[in-house]
Amino acid sequence: MTKPYKLVGRNFQQKNTHIQVGDAVFGDGSFPVIAGPCAVENEKQVISIANSVKNAGAKIFRGGAFKPRTSPYSFQGLGKEGLLFLAKVREETGLPIATEVMDVETFDLVEEYADILQIGSRNMHNFSLLRRAGNSDKPILLKRGMAATLAEWLMAAEYILEQGNTNVILCERGIRTFVTHSRNTLDLSVVQAVKKESHLPVIVDPSHAAGIRDQVISLAYASAASGADGVMIEVHNHPEDALSDGTQSLYPDQFFMAMKKIKAIHAIIGKE
Ligand code: PEP
Ligand code: MN
């Protein structure tokens, strides 16, 4: 029986897709780490965090210039100014940039600055955005919708591949459940399920799954042991003053310590 998703399916391509961004390769058995603040707030903030996460071993810097916020009264991101600060980070640290693109209208602009274009959980079902991403030559980080099944998530990726862009990195970021002790529930079982169904790399974002700093570190360790192709972690130099997601952002020294253990855990599971 043929699977509904053609291009993203293992039956279409047996070999894992490898996606190289700077020094990082997603899907080759290594474990690149993407780190940075939820939102770009100012130049000093991003340069400081970027230097810290680079020093700890992160391969890619993250930071949102266009933020999808639940409330229209919350900080919406700096827009183009934020992208300029991200370009400065890349120039000064050499780290490639991952940043969210929220809509078709701003796609060209974000595409010009980003090394990886993130499509967020809330936009996983935005089919015109997915098609536009499929016409980009930049890698796409496709987050799982917060109520999406594996099949729906892979179908969203299919929209991108179908338009010609085969560089899609999937990202599990927690799903909405009945629990109240965390923001979402990290679905780590999906990692192996993705690997069975698809050749695309899959990474894990423990920050948006937990929503609470104290849970993020152990979930990052679990992600490293899960066979995922990397993690994305929010780090802030002053989380208590962060304009977005401060409660889940690690302090730079916490991130530094966590990276050492992540490296050790990844070695234990004996990936090539
Ligand atoms: C983010 O990465 O900052 C973000 C908004 O993520 P998600 O789409 O997973 O909520
Ligand atoms: Mn965030």
mmCIF file of N, CA and C in Angstrom, residues 145-192:
data_model
loop_
_atom_site.group_PDB
_atom_site.id
_atom_site.type_symbol
_atom_site.label_atom_id
_atom_site.label_comp_id
_atom_site.label_asym_id
_atom_site.label_seq_id
_atom_site.Cartn_x
_atom_site.Cartn_y
_atom_site.Cartn_z
ATOM 1 N N GLY A 145 2.916 21.154 14.620
ATOM 2 C CA GLY A 145 1.760 21.853 15.168
ATOM 3 C C GLY A 145 1.431 21.294 16.541
ATOM 4 N N MET A 146 0.914 22.142 17.424
ATOM 5 C CA MET A 146 0.751 21.688 18.811
ATOM 6 C C MET A 146 -0.350 20.634 18.977
ATOM 7 N N ALA A 147 -1.138 20.421 17.929
ATOM 8 C CA ALA A 147 -2.135 19.349 17.980
ATOM 9 C C ALA A 147 -2.069 18.481 16.723
ATOM 10 N N ALA A 148 -0.884 18.423 16.131
ATOM 11 C CA ALA A 148 -0.758 17.696 14.858
ATOM 12 C C ALA A 148 -0.325 16.251 15.063
ATOM 13 N N THR A 149 -0.926 15.358 14.325
ATOM 14 C CA THR A 149 -0.466 13.964 14.299
ATOM 15 C C THR A 149 0.812 13.894 13.465
ATOM 16 N N LEU A 150 1.490 12.768 13.584
ATOM 17 C CA LEU A 150 2.694 12.564 12.770
ATOM 18 C C LEU A 150 2.358 12.682 11.277
ATOM 19 N N ALA A 151 1.252 12.091 10.873
ATOM 20 C CA ALA A 151 0.882 12.111 9.453
ATOM 21 C C ALA A 151 0.612 13.544 8.977
ATOM 22 N N GLU A 152 -0.057 14.338 9.818
ATOM 23 C CA GLU A 152 -0.328 15.739 9.427
ATOM 24 C C GLU A 152 0.966 16.544 9.315
ATOM 25 N N TRP A 153 1.878 16.288 10.230
ATOM 26 C CA TRP A 153 3.175 16.978 10.240
ATOM 27 C C TRP A 153 3.969 16.614 8.976
ATOM 28 N N LEU A 154 4.018 15.336 8.671
ATOM 29 C CA LEU A 154 4.745 14.903 7.471
ATOM 30 C C LEU A 154 4.083 15.438 6.202
ATOM 31 N N MET A 155 2.765 15.540 6.226
ATOM 32 C CA MET A 155 2.055 16.103 5.073
ATOM 33 C C MET A 155 2.401 17.581 4.886
ATOM 34 N N ALA A 156 2.579 18.291 6.000
ATOM 35 C CA ALA A 156 2.995 19.701 5.908
ATOM 36 C C ALA A 156 4.376 19.781 5.265
ATOM 37 N N ALA A 157 5.268 18.871 5.661
ATOM 38 C CA ALA A 157 6.605 18.821 5.045
ATOM 39 C C ALA A 157 6.486 18.481 3.562
ATOM 40 N N GLU A 158 5.540 17.627 3.251
ATOM 41 C CA GLU A 158 5.316 17.210 1.856
ATOM 42 C C GLU A 158 5.012 18.433 0.971
ATOM 43 N N TYR A 159 4.250 19.382 1.510
ATOM 44 C CA TYR A 159 3.959 20.624 0.760
ATOM 45 C C TYR A 159 5.252 21.333 0.354
ATOM 46 N N ILE A 160 6.235 21.317 1.250
ATOM 47 C CA ILE A 160 7.498 22.020 0.975
ATOM 48 C C ILE A 160 8.303 21.244 -0.071
ATOM 49 N N LEU A 161 8.415 19.955 0.122
ATOM 50 C CA LEU A 161 9.185 19.141 -0.831
ATOM 51 C C LEU A 161 8.538 19.134 -2.210
ATOM 52 N N GLU A 162 7.231 19.127 -2.196
ATOM 53 C CA GLU A 162 6.497 19.055 -3.463
ATOM 54 C C GLU A 162 6.791 20.257 -4.353
ATOM 55 N N GLN A 163 7.124 21.384 -3.716
ATOM 56 C CA GLN A 163 7.463 22.589 -4.482
ATOM 57 C C GLN A 163 8.945 22.625 -4.879
ATOM 58 N N GLY A 164 9.718 21.659 -4.396
ATOM 59 C CA GLY A 164 11.104 21.584 -4.848
ATOM 60 C C GLY A 164 12.172 21.739 -3.785
ATOM 61 N N ASN A 165 11.794 22.182 -2.576
ATOM 62 C CA ASN A 165 12.804 22.349 -1.520
ATOM 63 C C ASN A 165 12.859 21.071 -0.668
ATOM 64 N N THR A 166 13.963 20.341 -0.802
ATOM 65 C CA THR A 166 14.071 19.055 -0.086
ATOM 66 C C THR A 166 14.757 19.207 1.267
ATOM 67 N N ASN A 167 15.190 20.434 1.579
ATOM 68 C CA ASN A 167 15.916 20.662 2.836
ATOM 69 C C ASN A 167 14.972 21.045 3.967
ATOM 70 N N VAL A 168 14.328 20.054 4.535
ATOM 71 C CA VAL A 168 13.391 20.288 5.638
ATOM 72 C C VAL A 168 13.888 19.546 6.878
ATOM 73 N N ILE A 169 14.024 20.295 7.962
ATOM 74 C CA ILE A 169 14.371 19.717 9.270
ATOM 75 C C ILE A 169 13.092 19.762 10.099
ATOM 76 N N LEU A 170 12.649 18.617 10.598
ATOM 77 C CA LEU A 170 11.444 18.582 11.424
ATOM 78 C C LEU A 170 11.827 18.908 12.868
ATOM 79 N N CYS A 171 10.911 19.529 13.610
ATOM 80 C CA CYS A 171 11.209 19.871 15.005
ATOM 81 C C CYS A 171 10.014 19.588 15.916
ATOM 82 N N GLU A 172 10.199 18.608 16.808
ATOM 83 C CA GLU A 172 9.191 18.308 17.841
ATOM 84 C C GLU A 172 9.328 19.355 18.948
ATOM 85 N N ARG A 173 8.205 19.982 19.340
ATOM 86 C CA ARG A 173 8.260 21.071 20.321
ATOM 87 C C ARG A 173 7.195 20.940 21.397
ATOM 88 N N GLY A 174 6.709 19.704 21.560
ATOM 89 C CA GLY A 174 5.685 19.483 22.580
ATOM 90 C C GLY A 174 4.300 19.650 22.006
ATOM 91 N N ILE A 175 3.393 18.829 22.517
ATOM 92 C CA ILE A 175 2.004 18.887 22.058
ATOM 93 C C ILE A 175 1.095 19.246 23.222
ATOM 94 N N ARG A 176 -0.060 19.769 22.901
ATOM 95 C CA ARG A 176 -1.030 20.194 23.897
ATOM 96 C C ARG A 176 -1.710 18.962 24.498
ATOM 97 N N THR A 177 -1.620 18.815 25.801
ATOM 98 C CA THR A 177 -2.324 17.713 26.476
ATOM 99 C C THR A 177 -3.089 18.278 27.669
ATOM 100 N N PHE A 178 -3.612 17.381 28.518
ATOM 101 C CA PHE A 178 -4.402 17.810 29.680
ATOM 102 C C PHE A 178 -3.542 18.244 30.849
ATOM 103 N N VAL A 179 -2.221 18.091 30.779
ATOM 104 C CA VAL A 179 -1.391 18.353 31.955
ATOM 105 C C VAL A 179 -1.250 19.849 32.222
ATOM 106 N N THR A 180 -1.033 20.177 33.491
ATOM 107 C CA THR A 180 -0.853 21.590 33.853
ATOM 108 C C THR A 180 0.523 21.846 34.466
ATOM 109 N N HIS A 181 1.328 20.791 34.640
ATOM 110 C CA HIS A 181 2.650 20.985 35.261
ATOM 111 C C HIS A 181 3.685 21.468 34.258
ATOM 112 N N SER A 182 3.339 21.437 32.968
ATOM 113 C CA SER A 182 4.256 21.973 31.955
ATOM 114 C C SER A 182 3.415 22.637 30.871
ATOM 115 N N ARG A 183 4.099 23.458 30.062
ATOM 116 C CA ARG A 183 3.375 24.217 29.034
ATOM 117 C C ARG A 183 2.764 23.273 27.999
ATOM 118 N N ASN A 184 3.569 22.292 27.578
ATOM 119 C CA ASN A 184 3.121 21.270 26.631
ATOM 120 C C ASN A 184 3.707 19.947 27.099
ATOM 121 N N THR A 185 3.459 18.887 26.358
ATOM 122 C CA THR A 185 4.033 17.586 26.706
ATOM 123 C C THR A 185 4.982 17.181 25.588
ATOM 124 N N LEU A 186 6.251 16.994 25.952
ATOM 125 C CA LEU A 186 7.239 16.631 24.929
ATOM 126 C C LEU A 186 6.967 15.199 24.471
ATOM 127 N N ASP A 187 6.773 15.035 23.191
ATOM 128 C CA ASP A 187 6.452 13.717 22.645
ATOM 129 C C ASP A 187 7.707 13.112 22.034
ATOM 130 N N LEU A 188 8.549 12.547 22.892
ATOM 131 C CA LEU A 188 9.822 12.020 22.382
ATOM 132 C C LEU A 188 9.652 10.740 21.571
ATOM 133 N N SER A 189 8.514 10.073 21.780
ATOM 134 C CA SER A 189 8.313 8.840 21.011
ATOM 135 C C SER A 189 8.183 9.144 19.520
ATOM 136 N N VAL A 190 7.888 10.388 19.213
ATOM 137 C CA VAL A 190 7.704 10.729 17.797
ATOM 138 C C VAL A 190 9.025 10.688 17.018
ATOM 139 N N VAL A 191 10.150 10.801 17.747
ATOM 140 C CA VAL A 191 11.443 10.832 17.045
ATOM 141 C C VAL A 191 11.652 9.546 16.249
ATOM 142 N N GLN A 192 11.515 8.417 16.915
ATOM 143 C CA GLN A 192 11.707 7.143 16.211
ATOM 144 C C GLN A 192 10.580 6.886 15.213
#
